[in-house]
mmCIF file of N, CA and C in Angstrom:
data_model
loop_
_atom_site.group_PDB
_atom_site.id
_atom_site.type_symbol
_atom_site.label_atom_id
_atom_site.label_comp_id
_atom_site.label_asym_id
_atom_site.label_seq_id
_atom_site.Cartn_x
_atom_site.Cartn_y
_atom_site.Cartn_z
ATOM 1 N N MET O 26 0.852 -1.163 0.010
ATOM 2 C CA MET O 26 0.018 -0.001 0.010
ATOM 3 C C MET O 26 0.896 1.235 -0.005
ATOM 4 N N ASP O 27 0.435 2.264 -0.677
ATOM 5 C CA ASP O 27 1.136 3.520 -0.758
ATOM 6 C C ASP O 27 1.393 4.095 0.642
ATOM 7 N N GLN O 28 2.596 4.655 0.852
ATOM 8 C CA GLN O 28 2.980 5.152 2.183
ATOM 9 C C GLN O 28 2.033 6.267 2.632
ATOM 10 N N SER O 29 1.590 7.149 1.717
ATOM 11 C CA SER O 29 0.688 8.217 2.145
ATOM 12 C C SER O 29 -0.673 7.683 2.603
ATOM 13 N N VAL O 30 -1.125 6.599 2.008
ATOM 14 C CA VAL O 30 -2.389 6.012 2.421
ATOM 15 C C VAL O 30 -2.218 5.365 3.819
ATOM 16 N N LEU O 31 -1.074 4.701 4.031
ATOM 17 C CA LEU O 31 -0.817 4.166 5.377
ATOM 18 C C LEU O 31 -0.752 5.263 6.426
ATOM 19 N N GLU O 32 -0.119 6.368 6.090
ATOM 20 C CA GLU O 32 -0.051 7.489 7.015
ATOM 21 C C GLU O 32 -1.476 7.995 7.336
ATOM 22 N N GLY O 33 -2.311 8.069 6.339
ATOM 23 C CA GLY O 33 -3.704 8.503 6.526
ATOM 24 C C GLY O 33 -4.472 7.539 7.437
ATOM 25 N N ILE O 34 -4.278 6.248 7.237
ATOM 26 C CA ILE O 34 -4.961 5.213 8.055
ATOM 27 C C ILE O 34 -4.419 5.357 9.486
ATOM 28 N N ASN O 35 -3.127 5.540 9.672
ATOM 29 C CA ASN O 35 -2.556 5.697 11.019
ATOM 30 C C ASN O 35 -3.075 6.941 11.705
ATOM 31 N N THR O 36 -3.263 8.020 10.975
ATOM 32 C CA THR O 36 -3.821 9.241 11.564
ATOM 33 C C THR O 36 -5.264 8.945 12.001
ATOM 34 N N LEU O 37 -6.011 8.284 11.168
ATOM 35 C CA LEU O 37 -7.401 7.919 11.509
ATOM 36 C C LEU O 37 -7.431 7.067 12.765
ATOM 37 N N VAL O 38 -6.567 6.074 12.869
ATOM 38 C CA VAL O 38 -6.513 5.204 14.041
ATOM 39 C C VAL O 38 -6.168 6.036 15.294
ATOM 40 N N GLU O 39 -5.162 6.911 15.160
ATOM 41 C CA GLU O 39 -4.745 7.738 16.320
ATOM 42 C C GLU O 39 -5.875 8.626 16.804
ATOM 43 N N GLN O 40 -6.676 9.146 15.871
ATOM 44 C CA GLN O 40 -7.787 10.034 16.266
ATOM 45 C C GLN O 40 -8.968 9.231 16.858
ATOM 46 N N ALA O 41 -9.235 8.075 16.258
ATOM 47 C CA ALA O 41 -10.382 7.278 16.707
ATOM 48 C C ALA O 41 -10.104 6.496 17.983
ATOM 49 N N ILE O 42 -8.826 6.137 18.205
ATOM 50 C CA ILE O 42 -8.488 5.295 19.336
ATOM 51 C C ILE O 42 -7.293 5.900 20.077
ATOM 52 N N PRO O 43 -7.535 6.832 21.016
ATOM 53 C CA PRO O 43 -6.442 7.495 21.706
ATOM 54 C C PRO O 43 -5.492 6.532 22.399
ATOM 55 N N ALA O 44 -5.991 5.432 22.884
ATOM 56 C CA ALA O 44 -5.079 4.450 23.516
ATOM 57 C C ALA O 44 -4.074 3.878 22.539
ATOM 58 N N ALA O 45 -4.486 3.663 21.284
ATOM 59 C CA ALA O 45 -3.553 3.186 20.269
ATOM 60 C C ALA O 45 -2.438 4.235 20.031
ATOM 61 N N ARG O 46 -2.817 5.495 20.023
ATOM 62 C CA ARG O 46 -1.833 6.586 19.864
ATOM 63 C C ARG O 46 -0.892 6.559 21.037
ATOM 64 N N ALA O 47 -1.403 6.412 22.251
ATOM 65 C CA ALA O 47 -0.525 6.404 23.444
ATOM 66 C C ALA O 47 0.451 5.191 23.432
ATOM 67 N N MET O 48 -0.025 4.105 22.880
ATOM 68 C CA MET O 48 0.875 2.917 22.798
ATOM 69 C C MET O 48 1.801 2.957 21.574
ATOM 70 N N ARG O 49 1.557 3.946 20.687
ATOM 71 C CA ARG O 49 2.306 4.114 19.459
ATOM 72 C C ARG O 49 2.201 2.930 18.494
ATOM 73 N N ILE O 50 0.967 2.373 18.472
ATOM 74 C CA ILE O 50 0.670 1.310 17.512
ATOM 75 C C ILE O 50 0.609 1.911 16.124
ATOM 76 N N GLN O 51 1.237 1.242 15.170
ATOM 77 C CA GLN O 51 1.260 1.717 13.768
ATOM 78 C C GLN O 51 0.835 0.598 12.856
ATOM 79 N N ILE O 52 -0.073 0.889 11.909
ATOM 80 C CA ILE O 52 -0.389 -0.050 10.839
ATOM 81 C C ILE O 52 0.802 0.011 9.900
ATOM 82 N N THR O 53 1.400 -1.126 9.604
ATOM 83 C CA THR O 53 2.611 -1.157 8.808
ATOM 84 C C THR O 53 2.410 -1.738 7.405
ATOM 85 N N ASP O 54 1.336 -2.484 7.221
ATOM 86 C CA ASP O 54 1.006 -3.064 5.920
ATOM 87 C C ASP O 54 -0.502 -3.250 5.873
ATOM 88 N N LEU O 55 -1.097 -2.952 4.721
ATOM 89 C CA LEU O 55 -2.549 -3.032 4.617
ATOM 90 C C LEU O 55 -2.903 -3.208 3.162
ATOM 91 N N GLY O 56 -3.774 -4.162 2.918
ATOM 92 C CA GLY O 56 -4.256 -4.382 1.567
ATOM 93 C C GLY O 56 -5.472 -5.321 1.648
ATOM 94 N N PRO O 57 -6.165 -5.534 0.540
ATOM 95 C CA PRO O 57 -7.319 -6.426 0.554
ATOM 96 C C PRO O 57 -6.952 -7.787 1.133
ATOM 97 N N GLY O 58 -7.577 -8.135 2.269
ATOM 98 C CA GLY O 58 -7.344 -9.440 2.888
ATOM 99 C C GLY O 58 -6.106 -9.577 3.730
ATOM 100 N N HIS O 59 -5.380 -8.503 3.957
ATOM 101 C CA HIS O 59 -4.211 -8.612 4.851
ATOM 102 C C HIS O 59 -3.930 -7.302 5.602
ATOM 103 N N ALA O 60 -3.402 -7.467 6.781
ATOM 104 C CA ALA O 60 -3.050 -6.312 7.616
ATOM 105 C C ALA O 60 -1.931 -6.663 8.569
ATOM 106 N N ALA O 61 -1.077 -5.665 8.869
ATOM 107 C CA ALA O 61 -0.007 -5.846 9.858
ATOM 108 C C ALA O 61 0.085 -4.540 10.636
ATOM 109 N N ALA O 62 0.454 -4.682 11.916
ATOM 110 C CA ALA O 62 0.656 -3.517 12.774
ATOM 111 C C ALA O 62 1.799 -3.815 13.731
ATOM 112 N N SER O 63 2.402 -2.734 14.236
ATOM 113 C CA SER O 63 3.517 -2.924 15.181
ATOM 114 C C SER O 63 3.289 -2.117 16.416
ATOM 115 N N VAL O 64 3.924 -2.530 17.503
ATOM 116 C CA VAL O 64 3.918 -1.831 18.748
ATOM 117 C C VAL O 64 5.337 -1.875 19.308
ATOM 118 N N PRO O 65 5.886 -0.722 19.754
ATOM 119 C CA PRO O 65 7.242 -0.703 20.264
ATOM 120 C C PRO O 65 7.299 -1.172 21.743
ATOM 121 N N LEU O 66 8.411 -1.781 22.102
ATOM 122 C CA LEU O 66 8.605 -2.165 23.479
ATOM 123 C C LEU O 66 8.701 -0.888 24.375
ATOM 124 N N GLU O 67 9.470 0.084 23.900
ATOM 125 C CA GLU O 67 9.660 1.320 24.661
ATOM 126 C C GLU O 67 8.331 2.005 24.928
ATOM 127 N N GLY O 68 8.050 2.255 26.192
ATOM 128 C CA GLY O 68 6.834 2.898 26.606
ATOM 129 C C GLY O 68 5.648 1.935 26.791
ATOM 130 N N ASN O 69 5.876 0.661 26.530
ATOM 131 C CA ASN O 69 4.810 -0.342 26.662
ATOM 132 C C ASN O 69 5.236 -1.523 27.544
ATOM 133 N N THR O 70 6.136 -1.276 28.467
ATOM 134 C CA THR O 70 6.624 -2.361 29.298
ATOM 135 C C THR O 70 5.748 -2.519 30.554
ATOM 136 N N ASN O 71 5.867 -3.690 31.129
ATOM 137 C CA ASN O 71 5.156 -3.997 32.395
ATOM 138 C C ASN O 71 6.161 -3.971 33.536
ATOM 139 N N HIS O 72 5.785 -4.495 34.679
ATOM 140 C CA HIS O 72 6.637 -4.508 35.863
ATOM 141 C C HIS O 72 7.821 -5.443 35.709
ATOM 142 N N LEU O 73 7.801 -6.311 34.717
ATOM 143 C CA LEU O 73 8.929 -7.241 34.480
ATOM 144 C C LEU O 73 9.866 -6.724 33.381
ATOM 145 N N GLY O 74 9.540 -5.610 32.725
ATOM 146 C CA GLY O 74 10.352 -5.089 31.662
ATOM 147 C C GLY O 74 10.036 -5.718 30.309
ATOM 148 N N THR O 75 8.997 -6.546 30.241
ATOM 149 C CA THR O 75 8.590 -7.115 28.974
ATOM 150 C C THR O 75 7.389 -6.347 28.443
ATOM 151 N N LEU O 76 6.989 -6.652 27.232
ATOM 152 C CA LEU O 76 5.857 -5.928 26.622
ATOM 153 C C LEU O 76 4.588 -6.224 27.393
ATOM 154 N N TYR O 77 3.879 -5.149 27.747
ATOM 155 C CA TYR O 77 2.620 -5.218 28.485
ATOM 156 C C TYR O 77 1.600 -6.027 27.734
ATOM 157 N N ALA O 78 0.883 -6.916 28.444
ATOM 158 C CA ALA O 78 -0.135 -7.776 27.809
ATOM 159 C C ALA O 78 -1.223 -6.955 27.105
ATOM 160 N N GLY O 79 -1.633 -5.834 27.657
ATOM 161 C CA GLY O 79 -2.641 -4.991 27.028
ATOM 162 C C GLY O 79 -2.174 -4.429 25.704
ATOM 163 N N SER O 80 -0.892 -4.116 25.587
ATOM 164 C CA SER O 80 -0.354 -3.604 24.326
ATOM 165 C C SER O 80 -0.322 -4.723 23.289
ATOM 166 N N LEU O 81 0.040 -5.930 23.715
ATOM 167 C CA LEU O 81 0.001 -7.069 22.791
ATOM 168 C C LEU O 81 -1.446 -7.328 22.290
ATOM 169 N N PHE O 82 -2.371 -7.308 23.226
ATOM 170 C CA PHE O 82 -3.754 -7.493 22.839
ATOM 171 C C PHE O 82 -4.219 -6.423 21.837
ATOM 172 N N SER O 83 -3.869 -5.188 22.118
ATOM 173 C CA SER O 83 -4.318 -4.049 21.311
ATOM 174 C C SER O 83 -3.756 -4.073 19.909
ATOM 175 N N VAL O 84 -2.500 -4.430 19.750
ATOM 176 C CA VAL O 84 -1.911 -4.423 18.391
ATOM 177 C C VAL O 84 -2.515 -5.526 17.538
ATOM 178 N N ALA O 85 -2.956 -6.611 18.163
ATOM 179 C CA ALA O 85 -3.620 -7.682 17.421
ATOM 180 C C ALA O 85 -5.071 -7.322 17.147
ATOM 181 N N GLU O 86 -5.784 -6.817 18.165
ATOM 182 C CA GLU O 86 -7.213 -6.514 17.985
ATOM 183 C C GLU O 86 -7.441 -5.450 16.952
ATOM 184 N N ILE O 87 -6.566 -4.507 16.811
ATOM 185 C CA ILE O 87 -6.760 -3.382 15.890
ATOM 186 C C ILE O 87 -6.746 -3.869 14.413
ATOM 187 N N LEU O 88 -6.180 -5.035 14.185
ATOM 188 C CA LEU O 88 -6.103 -5.568 12.821
ATOM 189 C C LEU O 88 -7.519 -5.843 12.271
ATOM 190 N N GLY O 89 -8.452 -6.217 13.112
ATOM 191 C CA GLY O 89 -9.806 -6.552 12.715
ATOM 192 C C GLY O 89 -10.525 -5.372 12.078
ATOM 193 N N GLY O 90 -10.273 -4.217 12.583
ATOM 194 C CA GLY O 90 -10.835 -3.020 11.973
ATOM 195 C C GLY O 90 -10.044 -2.534 10.790
ATOM 196 N N ALA O 91 -8.732 -2.529 10.941
ATOM 197 C CA ALA O 91 -7.863 -2.066 9.837
ATOM 198 C C ALA O 91 -8.047 -2.859 8.585
ATOM 199 N N ILE O 92 -8.136 -4.168 8.684
ATOM 200 C CA ILE O 92 -8.251 -4.982 7.488
ATOM 201 C C ILE O 92 -9.506 -4.725 6.691
ATOM 202 N N CYS O 93 -10.541 -4.151 7.355
ATOM 203 C CA CYS O 93 -11.789 -3.883 6.679
ATOM 204 C C CYS O 93 -11.677 -2.730 5.679
ATOM 205 N N PHE O 94 -10.790 -1.749 5.930
ATOM 206 C CA PHE O 94 -10.725 -0.587 5.085
ATOM 207 C C PHE O 94 -10.380 -0.877 3.616
ATOM 208 N N PRO O 95 -9.368 -1.722 3.315
ATOM 209 C CA PRO O 95 -9.116 -2.045 1.926
ATOM 210 C C PRO O 95 -9.864 -3.257 1.421
ATOM 211 N N THR O 96 -10.588 -3.953 2.312
ATOM 212 C CA THR O 96 -11.222 -5.232 1.941
ATOM 213 C C THR O 96 -12.712 -5.122 1.712
ATOM 214 N N PHE O 97 -13.410 -4.274 2.482
ATOM 215 C CA PHE O 97 -14.852 -4.165 2.388
ATOM 216 C C PHE O 97 -15.232 -2.681 2.087
ATOM 217 N N ASP O 98 -16.502 -2.466 1.777
ATOM 218 C CA ASP O 98 -16.987 -1.134 1.456
ATOM 219 C C ASP O 98 -17.286 -0.390 2.759
ATOM 220 N N VAL O 99 -16.282 0.296 3.303
ATOM 221 C CA VAL O 99 -16.441 1.002 4.580
ATOM 222 C C VAL O 99 -17.202 2.309 4.449
ATOM 223 N N SER O 100 -17.614 2.641 3.237
ATOM 224 C CA SER O 100 -18.515 3.793 3.082
ATOM 225 C C SER O 100 -19.957 3.372 3.433
ATOM 226 N N ARG O 101 -20.188 2.055 3.482
ATOM 227 C CA ARG O 101 -21.541 1.552 3.788
ATOM 228 C C ARG O 101 -21.543 0.634 5.004
ATOM 229 N N PHE O 102 -20.422 0.005 5.335
ATOM 230 C CA PHE O 102 -20.342 -0.954 6.441
ATOM 231 C C PHE O 102 -19.154 -0.643 7.320
ATOM 232 N N LEU O 103 -19.352 -0.713 8.613
ATOM 233 C CA LEU O 103 -18.240 -0.494 9.578
ATOM 234 C C LEU O 103 -18.003 -1.733 10.425
ATOM 235 N N PRO O 104 -16.762 -1.960 10.811
ATOM 236 C CA PRO O 104 -16.461 -3.159 11.632
ATOM 237 C C PRO O 104 -16.649 -2.923 13.121
ATOM 238 N N THR O 105 -16.951 -4.012 13.775
ATOM 239 C CA THR O 105 -16.978 -3.997 15.254
ATOM 240 C C THR O 105 -16.443 -5.351 15.742
ATOM 241 N N VAL O 106 -15.870 -5.356 16.913
ATOM 242 C CA VAL O 106 -15.347 -6.600 17.464
ATOM 243 C C VAL O 106 -16.382 -7.219 18.398
ATOM 244 N N LYS O 107 -16.490 -8.540 18.313
ATOM 245 C CA LYS O 107 -17.426 -9.276 19.214
ATOM 246 C C LYS O 107 -16.634 -10.002 20.290
ATOM 247 N N THR O 108 -15.601 -10.704 19.915
ATOM 248 C CA THR O 108 -14.755 -11.408 20.884
ATOM 249 C C THR O 108 -13.328 -11.482 20.384
ATOM 250 N N VAL O 109 -12.374 -11.503 21.314
ATOM 251 C CA VAL O 109 -11.000 -11.787 20.970
ATOM 252 C C VAL O 109 -10.390 -12.627 22.085
ATOM 253 N N GLU O 110 -9.727 -13.671 21.728
ATOM 254 C CA GLU O 110 -9.064 -14.538 22.658
ATOM 255 C C GLU O 110 -7.561 -14.478 22.348
ATOM 256 N N ILE O 111 -6.755 -14.261 23.381
ATOM 257 C CA ILE O 111 -5.301 -14.187 23.184
ATOM 258 C C ILE O 111 -4.618 -15.330 23.921
ATOM 259 N N HIS O 112 -3.579 -15.849 23.281
ATOM 260 C CA HIS O 112 -2.743 -16.913 23.860
ATOM 261 C C HIS O 112 -1.324 -16.357 23.916
ATOM 262 N N PHE O 113 -0.811 -16.177 25.127
ATOM 263 C CA PHE O 113 0.547 -15.704 25.299
ATOM 264 C C PHE O 113 1.510 -16.901 25.211
ATOM 265 N N ARG O 114 2.489 -16.792 24.357
ATOM 266 C CA ARG O 114 3.430 -17.921 24.119
ATOM 267 C C ARG O 114 4.742 -17.718 24.870
ATOM 268 N N ARG O 115 5.272 -16.514 24.866
ATOM 269 C CA ARG O 115 6.508 -16.208 25.559
ATOM 270 C C ARG O 115 6.568 -14.697 25.784
ATOM 271 N N PRO O 116 7.346 -14.250 26.779
ATOM 272 C CA PRO O 116 7.449 -12.816 27.003
ATOM 273 C C PRO O 116 8.093 -12.113 25.821
ATOM 274 N N ALA O 117 7.574 -10.956 25.475
ATOM 275 C CA ALA O 117 8.134 -10.177 24.354
ATOM 276 C C ALA O 117 9.125 -9.167 24.972
ATOM 277 N N THR O 118 10.338 -9.235 24.496
ATOM 278 C CA THR O 118 11.397 -8.331 25.016
ATOM 279 C C THR O 118 11.883 -7.374 23.935
ATOM 280 N N THR O 119 11.165 -7.314 22.813
ATOM 281 C CA THR O 119 11.469 -6.423 21.706
ATOM 282 C C THR O 119 10.166 -5.826 21.177
ATOM 283 N N ASP O 120 10.300 -4.996 20.166
ATOM 284 C CA ASP O 120 9.090 -4.506 19.498
ATOM 285 C C ASP O 120 8.367 -5.759 18.921
ATOM 286 N N VAL O 121 7.068 -5.625 18.661
ATOM 287 C CA VAL O 121 6.259 -6.734 18.172
ATOM 288 C C VAL O 121 5.461 -6.332 16.940
ATOM 289 N N THR O 122 5.326 -7.233 16.023
ATOM 290 C CA THR O 122 4.502 -7.055 14.832
ATOM 291 C C THR O 122 3.394 -8.117 14.854
ATOM 292 N N ALA O 123 2.168 -7.668 14.573
ATOM 293 C CA ALA O 123 1.028 -8.545 14.472
ATOM 294 C C ALA O 123 0.577 -8.593 13.016
ATOM 295 N N LYS O 124 0.295 -9.806 12.521
ATOM 296 C CA LYS O 124 -0.162 -9.983 11.130
ATOM 297 C C LYS O 124 -1.394 -10.873 11.072
ATOM 298 N N ALA O 125 -2.260 -10.543 10.107
ATOM 299 C CA ALA O 125 -3.478 -11.377 9.895
ATOM 300 C C ALA O 125 -3.899 -11.305 8.434
ATOM 301 N N THR O 126 -4.594 -12.373 7.998
ATOM 302 C CA THR O 126 -5.078 -12.420 6.625
ATOM 303 C C THR O 126 -6.488 -12.998 6.603
ATOM 304 N N LEU O 127 -7.195 -12.648 5.561
ATOM 305 C CA LEU O 127 -8.524 -13.226 5.258
ATOM 306 C C LEU O 127 -8.479 -13.812 3.862
ATOM 307 N N SER O 128 -9.032 -14.983 3.702
ATOM 308 C CA SER O 128 -9.067 -15.596 2.365
ATOM 309 C C SER O 128 -10.117 -14.935 1.488
ATOM 310 N N GLN O 129 -9.987 -15.092 0.203
ATOM 311 C CA GLN O 129 -10.996 -14.520 -0.731
ATOM 312 C C GLN O 129 -12.363 -15.123 -0.478
ATOM 313 N N GLU O 130 -12.371 -16.403 -0.099
ATOM 314 C CA GLU O 130 -13.627 -17.110 0.202
ATOM 315 C C GLU O 130 -14.376 -16.407 1.372
ATOM 316 N N VAL O 131 -13.609 -16.093 2.425
ATOM 317 C CA VAL O 131 -14.186 -15.410 3.580
ATOM 318 C C VAL O 131 -14.664 -13.998 3.205
ATOM 319 N N ILE O 132 -13.823 -13.294 2.457
ATOM 320 C CA ILE O 132 -14.201 -11.928 2.030
ATOM 321 C C ILE O 132 -15.491 -11.950 1.235
ATOM 322 N N ASP O 133 -15.612 -12.899 0.313
ATOM 323 C CA ASP O 133 -16.818 -12.988 -0.517
ATOM 324 C C ASP O 133 -18.046 -13.320 0.321
ATOM 325 N N ARG O 134 -17.903 -14.224 1.293
ATOM 326 C CA ARG O 134 -19.027 -14.601 2.161
ATOM 327 C C ARG O 134 -19.468 -13.434 3.023
ATOM 328 N N VAL O 135 -18.507 -12.744 3.640
ATOM 329 C CA VAL O 135 -18.837 -11.619 4.518
ATOM 330 C C VAL O 135 -19.504 -10.508 3.685
ATOM 331 N N THR O 136 -18.993 -10.239 2.490
ATOM 332 C CA THR O 136 -19.583 -9.229 1.626
ATOM 333 C C THR O 136 -21.038 -9.604 1.316
ATOM 334 N N ALA O 137 -21.263 -10.844 0.898
ATOM 335 C CA ALA O 137 -22.606 -11.331 0.540
ATOM 336 C C ALA O 137 -23.540 -11.225 1.732
ATOM 337 N N ASP O 138 -23.059 -11.669 2.910
ATOM 338 C CA ASP O 138 -23.917 -11.624 4.118
ATOM 339 C C ASP O 138 -24.267 -10.171 4.452
ATOM 340 N N ALA O 139 -23.273 -9.274 4.399
ATOM 341 C CA ALA O 139 -23.487 -7.872 4.773
ATOM 342 C C ALA O 139 -24.483 -7.245 3.790
ATOM 343 N N GLU O 140 -24.347 -7.551 2.524
ATOM 344 C CA GLU O 140 -25.284 -7.006 1.530
ATOM 345 C C GLU O 140 -26.705 -7.522 1.769
ATOM 346 N N ALA O 141 -26.823 -8.825 2.079
ATOM 347 C CA ALA O 141 -28.140 -9.452 2.207
ATOM 348 C C ALA O 141 -28.866 -9.123 3.535
ATOM 349 N N THR O 142 -28.085 -9.075 4.624
ATOM 350 C CA THR O 142 -28.688 -8.934 5.955
ATOM 351 C C THR O 142 -28.286 -7.676 6.764
ATOM 352 N N GLY O 143 -27.331 -6.945 6.201
ATOM 353 C CA GLY O 143 -26.830 -5.784 6.927
ATOM 354 C C GLY O 143 -25.675 -6.063 7.853
ATOM 355 N N LYS O 144 -25.287 -7.348 7.960
ATOM 356 C CA LYS O 144 -24.103 -7.654 8.762
ATOM 357 C C LYS O 144 -23.461 -8.941 8.257
ATOM 358 N N GLY O 145 -22.175 -9.007 8.401
ATOM 359 C CA GLY O 145 -21.410 -10.193 8.050
ATOM 360 C C GLY O 145 -20.335 -10.416 9.098
ATOM 361 N N GLU O 146 -20.154 -11.633 9.471
ATOM 362 C CA GLU O 146 -19.231 -11.982 10.581
ATOM 363 C C GLU O 146 -18.037 -12.715 10.006
ATOM 364 N N PHE O 147 -16.855 -12.450 10.620
ATOM 365 C CA PHE O 147 -15.663 -13.197 10.259
ATOM 366 C C PHE O 147 -14.761 -13.450 11.422
ATOM 367 N N ILE O 148 -13.994 -14.507 11.319
ATOM 368 C CA ILE O 148 -12.979 -14.862 12.309
ATOM 369 C C ILE O 148 -11.626 -14.401 11.772
ATOM 370 N N LEU O 149 -10.864 -13.721 12.599
ATOM 371 C CA LEU O 149 -9.529 -13.273 12.195
ATOM 372 C C LEU O 149 -8.493 -13.818 13.164
ATOM 373 N N GLU O 150 -7.573 -14.544 12.676
ATOM 374 C CA GLU O 150 -6.449 -15.084 13.460
ATOM 375 C C GLU O 150 -5.213 -14.224 13.216
ATOM 376 N N ALA O 151 -4.564 -13.828 14.286
ATOM 377 C CA ALA O 151 -3.351 -13.029 14.177
ATOM 378 C C ALA O 151 -2.206 -13.710 14.855
ATOM 379 N N GLU O 152 -1.025 -13.469 14.321
ATOM 380 C CA GLU O 152 0.212 -13.985 14.898
ATOM 381 C C GLU O 152 1.088 -12.785 15.245
ATOM 382 N N LEU O 153 1.584 -12.784 16.496
ATOM 383 C CA LEU O 153 2.407 -11.689 16.974
ATOM 384 C C LEU O 153 3.825 -12.184 17.137
ATOM 385 N N THR O 154 4.776 -11.514 16.484
ATOM 386 C CA THR O 154 6.175 -11.953 16.516
ATOM 387 C C THR O 154 7.061 -10.818 16.995
ATOM 388 N N ASP O 155 8.173 -11.233 17.631
ATOM 389 C CA ASP O 155 9.178 -10.237 18.054
ATOM 390 C C ASP O 155 10.105 -9.994 16.900
ATOM 391 N N THR O 156 11.135 -9.166 17.136
ATOM 392 C CA THR O 156 12.027 -8.805 16.033
ATOM 393 C C THR O 156 12.958 -9.934 15.584
ATOM 394 N N THR O 157 12.981 -11.046 16.337
ATOM 395 C CA THR O 157 13.759 -12.202 15.904
ATOM 396 C C THR O 157 12.874 -13.214 15.162
ATOM 397 N N GLY O 158 11.574 -12.934 15.078
ATOM 398 C CA GLY O 158 10.667 -13.844 14.387
ATOM 399 C C GLY O 158 9.991 -14.830 15.303
ATOM 400 N N GLN O 159 10.285 -14.773 16.573
ATOM 401 C CA GLN O 159 9.639 -15.711 17.527
ATOM 402 C C GLN O 159 8.185 -15.311 17.792
ATOM 403 N N VAL O 160 7.305 -16.283 17.793
ATOM 404 C CA VAL O 160 5.881 -15.997 18.082
ATOM 405 C C VAL O 160 5.753 -15.773 19.589
ATOM 406 N N VAL O 161 5.253 -14.596 19.953
ATOM 407 C CA VAL O 161 5.090 -14.257 21.349
ATOM 408 C C VAL O 161 3.627 -14.396 21.787
ATOM 409 N N ALA O 162 2.669 -14.377 20.824
ATOM 410 C CA ALA O 162 1.271 -14.492 21.137
ATOM 411 C C ALA O 162 0.509 -14.761 19.851
ATOM 412 N N THR O 163 -0.703 -15.318 20.014
ATOM 413 C CA THR O 163 -1.617 -15.498 18.885
ATOM 414 C C THR O 163 -2.989 -15.051 19.390
ATOM 415 N N THR O 164 -3.839 -14.578 18.449
ATOM 416 C CA THR O 164 -5.195 -14.228 18.811
ATOM 417 C C THR O 164 -6.176 -14.832 17.791
ATOM 418 N N VAL O 165 -7.385 -15.007 18.279
ATOM 419 C CA VAL O 165 -8.496 -15.392 17.437
ATOM 420 C C VAL O 165 -9.654 -14.468 17.808
ATOM 421 N N GLY O 166 -10.085 -13.689 16.824
ATOM 422 C CA GLY O 166 -11.134 -12.697 17.083
ATOM 423 C C GLY O 166 -12.328 -12.903 16.169
ATOM 424 N N THR O 167 -13.491 -12.603 16.698
ATOM 425 C CA THR O 167 -14.708 -12.611 15.874
ATOM 426 C C THR O 167 -15.100 -11.146 15.706
ATOM 427 N N TYR O 168 -15.208 -10.767 14.441
ATOM 428 C CA TYR O 168 -15.541 -9.397 14.066
ATOM 429 C C TYR O 168 -16.827 -9.408 13.254
ATOM 430 N N GLN O 169 -17.503 -8.265 13.240
ATOM 431 C CA GLN O 169 -18.717 -8.165 12.452
ATOM 432 C C GLN O 169 -18.669 -6.893 11.655
ATOM 433 N N LEU O 170 -19.035 -6.984 10.402
ATOM 434 C CA LEU O 170 -19.201 -5.870 9.518
ATOM 435 C C LEU O 170 -20.689 -5.501 9.580
ATOM 436 N N ARG O 171 -20.985 -4.238 9.942
ATOM 437 C CA ARG O 171 -22.388 -3.826 10.082
ATOM 438 C C ARG O 171 -22.687 -2.636 9.157
ATOM 439 N N ARG O 172 -23.912 -2.735 8.582
ATOM 440 C CA ARG O 172 -24.366 -1.619 7.744
ATOM 441 C C ARG O 172 -24.533 -0.350 8.585
ATOM 442 N N MET O 173 -24.119 0.780 8.053
ATOM 443 C CA MET O 173 -24.277 2.024 8.758
ATOM 444 C C MET O 173 -25.714 2.502 8.581
ATOM 445 N N GLY O 174 -26.179 3.208 9.644
ATOM 446 C CA GLY O 174 -27.463 3.871 9.555
ATOM 447 C C GLY O 174 -28.581 3.039 9.916
#
C-alpha cells in the first residue's frame, strides 16, 4: 500500500483510538485481505520489563478493523469486534508485529452476508512476533461488519 495511504490510516486510528496513539501502535502493511501492525517495546513495558499484555492485545485486535478498510466497502459498512481470545506464548522483550489475513472465500461470504442482511461476521487469526521472528502470542477474534445507519 502507498505510504501516504498508510499515514492517513494511522492518523485515523490515532484520532479514533487515543489508547492506540498512546501505545504508538502503527499499521505497517494493509491491503485487501491482509493487515499488519507494530507496537514498540519502549513505553509499553510492564513491571517485568517485557511488553505489556494489554499492548499485545491491542496491536492484534486493531487488525480486525484495519483489514476492513481495503477489503470491504467501509462507506456503507463499519467493523466491530465481538470477541478476541489471546494466547501468550513467551514474554516479548522487543518490538512486536502482528499480522493477519482473510481468504478470498471469507471476504466474498462476509460481503454477501452484509449485503443481504446488513451484517457479516468473520474470524480473524493473528500472529504476533518479536524482532527475531519468535511467536510471542496469537489471537482469534470474531468481528462483524455492520451496515451504517
